[in-house]
mmCIF file of C-alpha atoms and ligand atoms in Angstrom:
data_model
loop_
_atom_site.group_PDB
_atom_site.id
_atom_site.type_symbol
_atom_site.label_atom_id
_atom_site.label_comp_id
_atom_site.label_asym_id
_atom_site.label_seq_id
_atom_site.Cartn_x
_atom_site.Cartn_y
_atom_site.Cartn_z
ATOM 1 C CA MET A 1256 -112.394 -92.280 78.379
ATOM 2 C CA ASN A 1257 -108.942 -90.963 79.731
ATOM 3 C CA LEU A 1258 -106.513 -90.147 77.166
ATOM 4 C CA GLU A 1259 -104.623 -93.291 77.160
ATOM 5 C CA GLU A 1260 -107.996 -95.137 76.148
ATOM 6 C CA LEU A 1261 -108.599 -92.317 73.481
ATOM 7 C CA ARG A 1262 -105.068 -92.656 72.389
ATOM 8 C CA ALA A 1263 -105.633 -96.660 71.761
ATOM 9 C CA SER A 1264 -109.290 -96.538 70.025
ATOM 10 C CA CYS A 1265 -107.721 -93.758 67.265
ATOM 11 C CA ILE A 1266 -104.472 -95.819 66.482
ATOM 12 C CA ALA A 1267 -106.816 -97.901 64.641
ATOM 13 C CA CYS A 1268 -109.129 -94.922 63.012
ATOM 14 C CA GLU A 1269 -110.263 -96.524 59.681
ATOM 15 C CA LYS A 1270 -112.812 -93.435 59.249
ATOM 16 C CA CYS A 1271 -111.013 -91.505 56.421
ATOM 17 C CA GLY A 1272 -108.859 -92.859 53.395
ATOM 18 C CA LEU A 1273 -105.546 -91.460 54.705
ATOM 19 C CA CYS A 1274 -105.918 -94.664 56.777
ATOM 20 C CA GLN A 1275 -104.477 -96.825 54.330
ATOM 21 C CA THR A 1276 -101.378 -94.771 53.302
ATOM 22 C CA ARG A 1277 -100.357 -93.412 56.327
ATOM 23 C CA THR A 1278 -97.627 -95.092 58.536
ATOM 24 C CA ASN A 1279 -98.697 -94.184 61.806
ATOM 25 C CA VAL A 1280 -101.803 -92.242 63.058
ATOM 26 C CA VAL A 1281 -100.458 -89.234 64.772
ATOM 27 C CA PHE A 1282 -102.698 -89.028 68.240
ATOM 28 C CA GLY A 1283 -100.869 -85.596 69.871
ATOM 29 C CA THR A 1284 -98.746 -85.124 72.108
ATOM 30 C CA GLY A 1285 -98.409 -83.286 76.169
ATOM 31 C CA VAL A 1286 -99.368 -83.480 79.332
ATOM 32 C CA PRO A 1287 -103.068 -84.605 79.608
ATOM 33 C CA ASN A 1288 -104.276 -82.212 81.725
ATOM 34 C CA ALA A 1289 -102.696 -78.789 79.292
ATOM 35 C CA GLU A 1290 -104.364 -75.279 79.695
ATOM 36 C CA VAL A 1291 -102.924 -74.332 76.080
ATOM 37 C CA MET A 1292 -102.885 -76.901 73.173
ATOM 38 C CA PHE A 1293 -101.597 -76.473 69.969
ATOM 39 C CA ILE A 1294 -103.385 -77.269 66.681
ATOM 40 C CA GLY A 1295 -101.088 -78.218 62.953
ATOM 41 C CA GLU A 1296 -101.963 -79.230 60.408
ATOM 42 C CA GLY A 1297 -101.485 -82.660 59.788
ATOM 43 C CA PRO A 1298 -98.493 -85.274 60.061
ATOM 44 C CA GLY A 1299 -96.156 -84.436 57.333
ATOM 45 C CA GLN A 1300 -93.301 -87.357 56.595
ATOM 46 C CA ARG A 1301 -91.500 -87.654 59.602
ATOM 47 C CA GLU A 1302 -94.549 -87.108 61.734
ATOM 48 C CA ASP A 1303 -95.652 -90.209 60.040
ATOM 49 C CA GLU A 1304 -92.722 -92.351 60.618
ATOM 50 C CA GLN A 1305 -92.413 -91.438 64.001
ATOM 51 C CA GLY A 1306 -95.939 -91.501 65.272
ATOM 52 C CA LEU A 1307 -95.746 -87.897 66.461
ATOM 53 C CA PRO A 1308 -96.209 -84.224 65.868
ATOM 54 C CA PHE A 1309 -94.226 -81.728 64.841
ATOM 55 C CA VAL A 1310 -90.886 -84.128 65.251
ATOM 56 C CA GLY A 1311 -89.306 -83.185 61.688
ATOM 57 C CA ARG A 1312 -87.839 -79.366 60.768
ATOM 58 C CA SER A 1313 -90.721 -77.465 61.388
ATOM 59 C CA GLY A 1314 -91.270 -79.181 64.658
ATOM 60 C CA GLN A 1315 -87.562 -78.132 65.875
ATOM 61 C CA LEU A 1316 -88.701 -74.267 65.666
ATOM 62 C CA LEU A 1317 -91.461 -74.940 66.934
ATOM 63 C CA ASP A 1318 -89.828 -76.349 70.040
ATOM 64 C CA ARG A 1319 -87.720 -73.402 70.121
ATOM 65 C CA TYR A 1320 -90.725 -70.510 70.010
ATOM 66 C CA LEU A 1321 -92.037 -73.101 73.431
ATOM 67 C CA GLN A 1322 -89.021 -72.926 74.560
ATOM 68 C CA SER A 1323 -88.653 -68.862 75.103
ATOM 69 C CA VAL A 1324 -92.229 -68.693 76.885
ATOM 70 C CA ASP A 1325 -91.209 -71.419 79.155
ATOM 71 C CA LEU A 1326 -93.389 -73.748 77.178
ATOM 72 C CA SER A 1327 -92.469 -77.748 76.023
ATOM 73 C CA ARG A 1328 -94.614 -80.495 75.845
ATOM 74 C CA ASP A 1329 -93.289 -82.617 77.966
ATOM 75 C CA LYS A 1330 -94.322 -79.919 81.061
ATOM 76 C CA ASN A 1331 -97.203 -77.677 80.073
ATOM 77 C CA ILE A 1332 -98.921 -78.049 77.032
ATOM 78 C CA PHE A 1333 -100.355 -80.591 74.079
ATOM 79 C CA ILE A 1334 -99.956 -80.641 70.469
ATOM 80 C CA ALA A 1335 -102.683 -82.314 68.019
ATOM 81 C CA ASN A 1336 -103.335 -81.950 64.520
ATOM 82 C CA ILE A 1337 -106.711 -81.416 62.896
ATOM 83 C CA VAL A 1338 -105.934 -84.533 61.160
ATOM 84 C CA LYS A 1339 -104.333 -87.588 62.484
ATOM 85 C CA CYS A 1340 -103.280 -89.224 59.576
ATOM 86 C CA ARG A 1341 -100.615 -88.065 57.159
ATOM 87 C CA PRO A 1342 -101.966 -86.414 53.506
ATOM 88 C CA PRO A 1343 -99.951 -88.225 50.575
ATOM 89 C CA ASN A 1344 -97.407 -85.552 49.488
ATOM 90 C CA ASN A 1345 -98.014 -83.872 51.906
ATOM 91 C CA ARG A 1346 -101.220 -82.244 50.129
ATOM 92 C CA ASP A 1347 -104.025 -80.237 52.552
ATOM 93 C CA PRO A 1348 -106.101 -82.475 54.582
ATOM 94 C CA LEU A 1349 -108.932 -82.898 51.858
ATOM 95 C CA ALA A 1350 -113.176 -81.616 53.645
ATOM 96 C CA GLU A 1351 -114.503 -85.126 54.052
ATOM 97 C CA GLU A 1352 -110.732 -86.138 55.927
ATOM 98 C CA TRP A 1353 -111.426 -83.039 58.478
ATOM 99 C CA ALA A 1354 -114.988 -84.214 59.199
ATOM 100 C CA ALA A 1355 -114.223 -87.922 59.674
ATOM 101 C CA CYS A 1356 -111.291 -86.850 61.720
ATOM 102 C CA LEU A 1357 -112.819 -83.862 63.575
ATOM 103 C CA PRO A 1358 -114.284 -86.597 66.394
ATOM 104 C CA TRP A 1359 -111.003 -87.167 67.640
ATOM 105 C CA LEU A 1360 -110.109 -83.560 67.985
ATOM 106 C CA GLU A 1361 -113.345 -82.979 70.004
ATOM 107 C CA GLU A 1362 -112.956 -85.811 72.829
ATOM 108 C CA GLN A 1363 -109.140 -84.795 73.499
ATOM 109 C CA PHE A 1364 -110.532 -80.793 73.778
ATOM 110 C CA ARG A 1365 -113.618 -82.685 76.100
ATOM 111 C CA ILE A 1366 -110.911 -85.081 78.276
ATOM 112 C CA ILE A 1367 -108.042 -81.781 78.280
ATOM 113 C CA GLN A 1368 -110.161 -78.911 78.964
ATOM 114 C CA PRO A 1369 -107.775 -76.545 77.438
ATOM 115 C CA LYS A 1370 -108.399 -72.665 77.996
ATOM 116 C CA ILE A 1371 -106.189 -71.465 75.172
ATOM 117 C CA VAL A 1372 -105.702 -72.752 71.754
ATOM 118 C CA VAL A 1373 -103.160 -71.610 69.534
ATOM 119 C CA CYS A 1374 -103.593 -72.472 65.845
ATOM 120 C CA LEU A 1375 -99.862 -72.893 63.955
ATOM 121 C CA GLY A 1376 -101.095 -71.554 60.132
ATOM 122 C CA ARG A 1377 -104.338 -70.812 57.944
ATOM 123 C CA ILE A 1378 -105.653 -74.334 57.864
ATOM 124 C CA ALA A 1379 -105.699 -74.681 61.700
ATOM 125 C CA ALA A 1380 -106.901 -71.585 61.818
ATOM 126 C CA GLN A 1381 -109.407 -71.494 59.250
ATOM 127 C CA ARG A 1382 -111.188 -74.410 60.672
ATOM 128 C CA MET A 1383 -111.016 -73.736 64.386
ATOM 129 C CA ILE A 1384 -111.391 -69.958 64.185
ATOM 130 C CA ARG A 1385 -113.253 -69.274 61.416
ATOM 131 C CA PRO A 1386 -113.188 -70.021 57.697
ATOM 132 C CA ASP A 1387 -111.929 -67.442 56.259
ATOM 133 C CA PHE A 1388 -109.720 -66.474 59.009
ATOM 134 C CA SER A 1389 -106.319 -64.466 57.460
ATOM 135 C CA VAL A 1390 -103.536 -66.279 59.533
ATOM 136 C CA THR A 1391 -101.168 -62.583 57.920
ATOM 137 C CA LYS A 1392 -104.172 -60.015 59.500
ATOM 138 C CA GLU A 1393 -104.247 -61.818 61.862
ATOM 139 C CA HIS A 1394 -101.694 -63.816 63.674
ATOM 140 C CA GLY A 1395 -101.640 -63.063 67.321
ATOM 141 C CA GLN A 1396 -105.566 -61.497 68.076
ATOM 142 C CA TRP A 1397 -108.006 -63.925 70.668
ATOM 143 C CA THR A 1398 -111.241 -65.015 69.628
ATOM 144 C CA GLU A 1399 -113.407 -66.867 72.268
ATOM 145 C CA LYS A 1400 -115.519 -70.268 71.462
ATOM 146 C CA ASN A 1401 -117.453 -71.912 73.918
ATOM 147 C CA GLY A 1402 -115.616 -70.698 77.034
ATOM 148 C CA ILE A 1403 -112.122 -71.314 75.167
ATOM 149 C CA LEU A 1404 -109.571 -68.381 73.979
ATOM 150 C CA TYR A 1405 -108.019 -69.511 70.314
ATOM 151 C CA THR A 1406 -105.645 -67.175 68.872
ATOM 152 C CA ALA A 1407 -103.528 -68.583 65.651
ATOM 153 C CA THR A 1408 -99.814 -67.626 64.339
ATOM 154 C CA LEU A 1409 -97.949 -68.481 61.137
ATOM 155 C CA HIS A 1410 -97.039 -71.859 60.350
ATOM 156 C CA PRO A 1411 -93.034 -72.775 61.613
ATOM 157 C CA ALA A 1412 -92.853 -74.388 57.768
ATOM 158 C CA ALA A 1413 -94.182 -71.288 56.823
ATOM 159 C CA LEU A 1414 -90.724 -69.342 59.095
ATOM 160 C CA LEU A 1415 -88.541 -71.657 57.982
ATOM 161 C CA ARG A 1416 -89.971 -70.854 53.974
ATOM 162 C CA ASN A 1417 -89.806 -67.131 55.169
ATOM 163 C CA PRO A 1418 -87.344 -66.494 57.765
ATOM 164 C CA SER A 1419 -87.785 -62.524 57.584
ATOM 165 C CA GLN A 1420 -91.152 -63.632 59.469
ATOM 166 C CA LYS A 1421 -90.052 -65.545 62.421
ATOM 167 C CA PRO A 1422 -90.087 -61.530 64.764
ATOM 168 C CA ILE A 1423 -93.275 -61.581 63.639
ATOM 169 C CA ALA A 1424 -94.069 -64.974 65.134
ATOM 170 C CA PHE A 1425 -91.769 -64.378 68.170
ATOM 171 C CA GLU A 1426 -93.976 -61.424 69.274
ATOM 172 C CA ASP A 1427 -96.995 -63.877 68.304
ATOM 173 C CA PHE A 1428 -95.441 -66.510 71.094
ATOM 174 C CA VAL A 1429 -94.789 -62.891 73.946
ATOM 175 C CA THR A 1430 -98.333 -62.613 73.087
ATOM 176 C CA LEU A 1431 -99.396 -66.277 74.479
ATOM 177 C CA ARG A 1432 -97.396 -65.500 77.612
ATOM 178 C CA GLU A 1433 -99.441 -63.268 78.393
ATOM 179 C CA LYS A 1434 -102.240 -64.277 77.519
ATOM 180 C CA ILE A 1435 -101.094 -67.468 79.762
ATOM 181 C CA LYS A 1436 -100.192 -65.613 82.670
ATOM 182 C CA GLU A 1437 -103.629 -63.585 82.669
ATOM 183 C CA VAL A 1438 -105.934 -66.946 82.709
ATOM 184 C CA CYS A 1439 -103.964 -70.332 83.504
ATOM 185 C CA THR A 1440 -103.131 -71.262 86.581
ATOM 186 C CA ARG A 1441 -101.079 -74.469 86.655
ATOM 187 C CA THR A 1442 -98.389 -73.955 83.183
ATOM 188 C CA TYR A 1443 -96.138 -71.531 84.817
ATOM 189 C CA PRO A 1444 -96.180 -72.523 88.774
ATOM 190 C CA GLN A 1445 -92.797 -71.954 89.621
ATOM 191 C CA GLN A 1446 -92.676 -68.817 88.430
ATOM 192 C CA GLU A 1447 -95.659 -66.706 89.091
ATOM 193 C CA ASP A 1448 -95.217 -63.260 89.593
HETATM 194 N N1 LIG B 622 -96.756 -79.953 60.132
HETATM 195 C C1 LIG B 622 -98.455 -79.956 60.893
HETATM 196 O O1 LIG B 622 -99.031 -78.808 60.559
HETATM 197 N N2 LIG B 622 -98.324 -81.058 61.694
HETATM 198 C C2 LIG B 622 -96.909 -81.840 61.980
HETATM 199 O O2 LIG B 622 -97.560 -82.974 62.775
HETATM 200 C C3 LIG B 622 -96.194 -80.811 61.552
HETATM 201 C C4 LIG B 622 -96.029 -80.957 60.811
#
């Protein structure tokens, strides 16, 4: 199955109760052979309306961080969420929603085969890296699991609430850029140094 076939099945998903309140499934966006994947928590209102991840205010901030290290959803990364439908009132996804949604993310990993996964915020980091992961204390650090390098940074929505933390997140993106240069072969094709 390729990514477009997976998307077609995913947008018809009714595996958990979120299908009753969603407007659109937010499958994810980016290039199908991305070496770097970003994983958020779940769609918010704008994402639910448009069917695309990180298109609201926090997404605009994320795009600025991405751009500062030559990453973009059109060029060299893929962005998805741990749950693909909006939890009502933006509450945290429930364990059963995450569990029902996990096979979609696993298939995305199987098809895209990322080398690096960047978790955006606590919820994604605790699901993807370790249940007791502390984004405040451990952001920017790297963990290898099943041949994939994982890191986490602050969620852009948290940066909007607390702008004094923006330099900390920027440092994580600089660290990410260095790691990409070390392990990725396609992400910066025109400017290898
Ligand atoms: N926050 C997330 O975690 N994911 C989105 O897609 C949008 C906002």
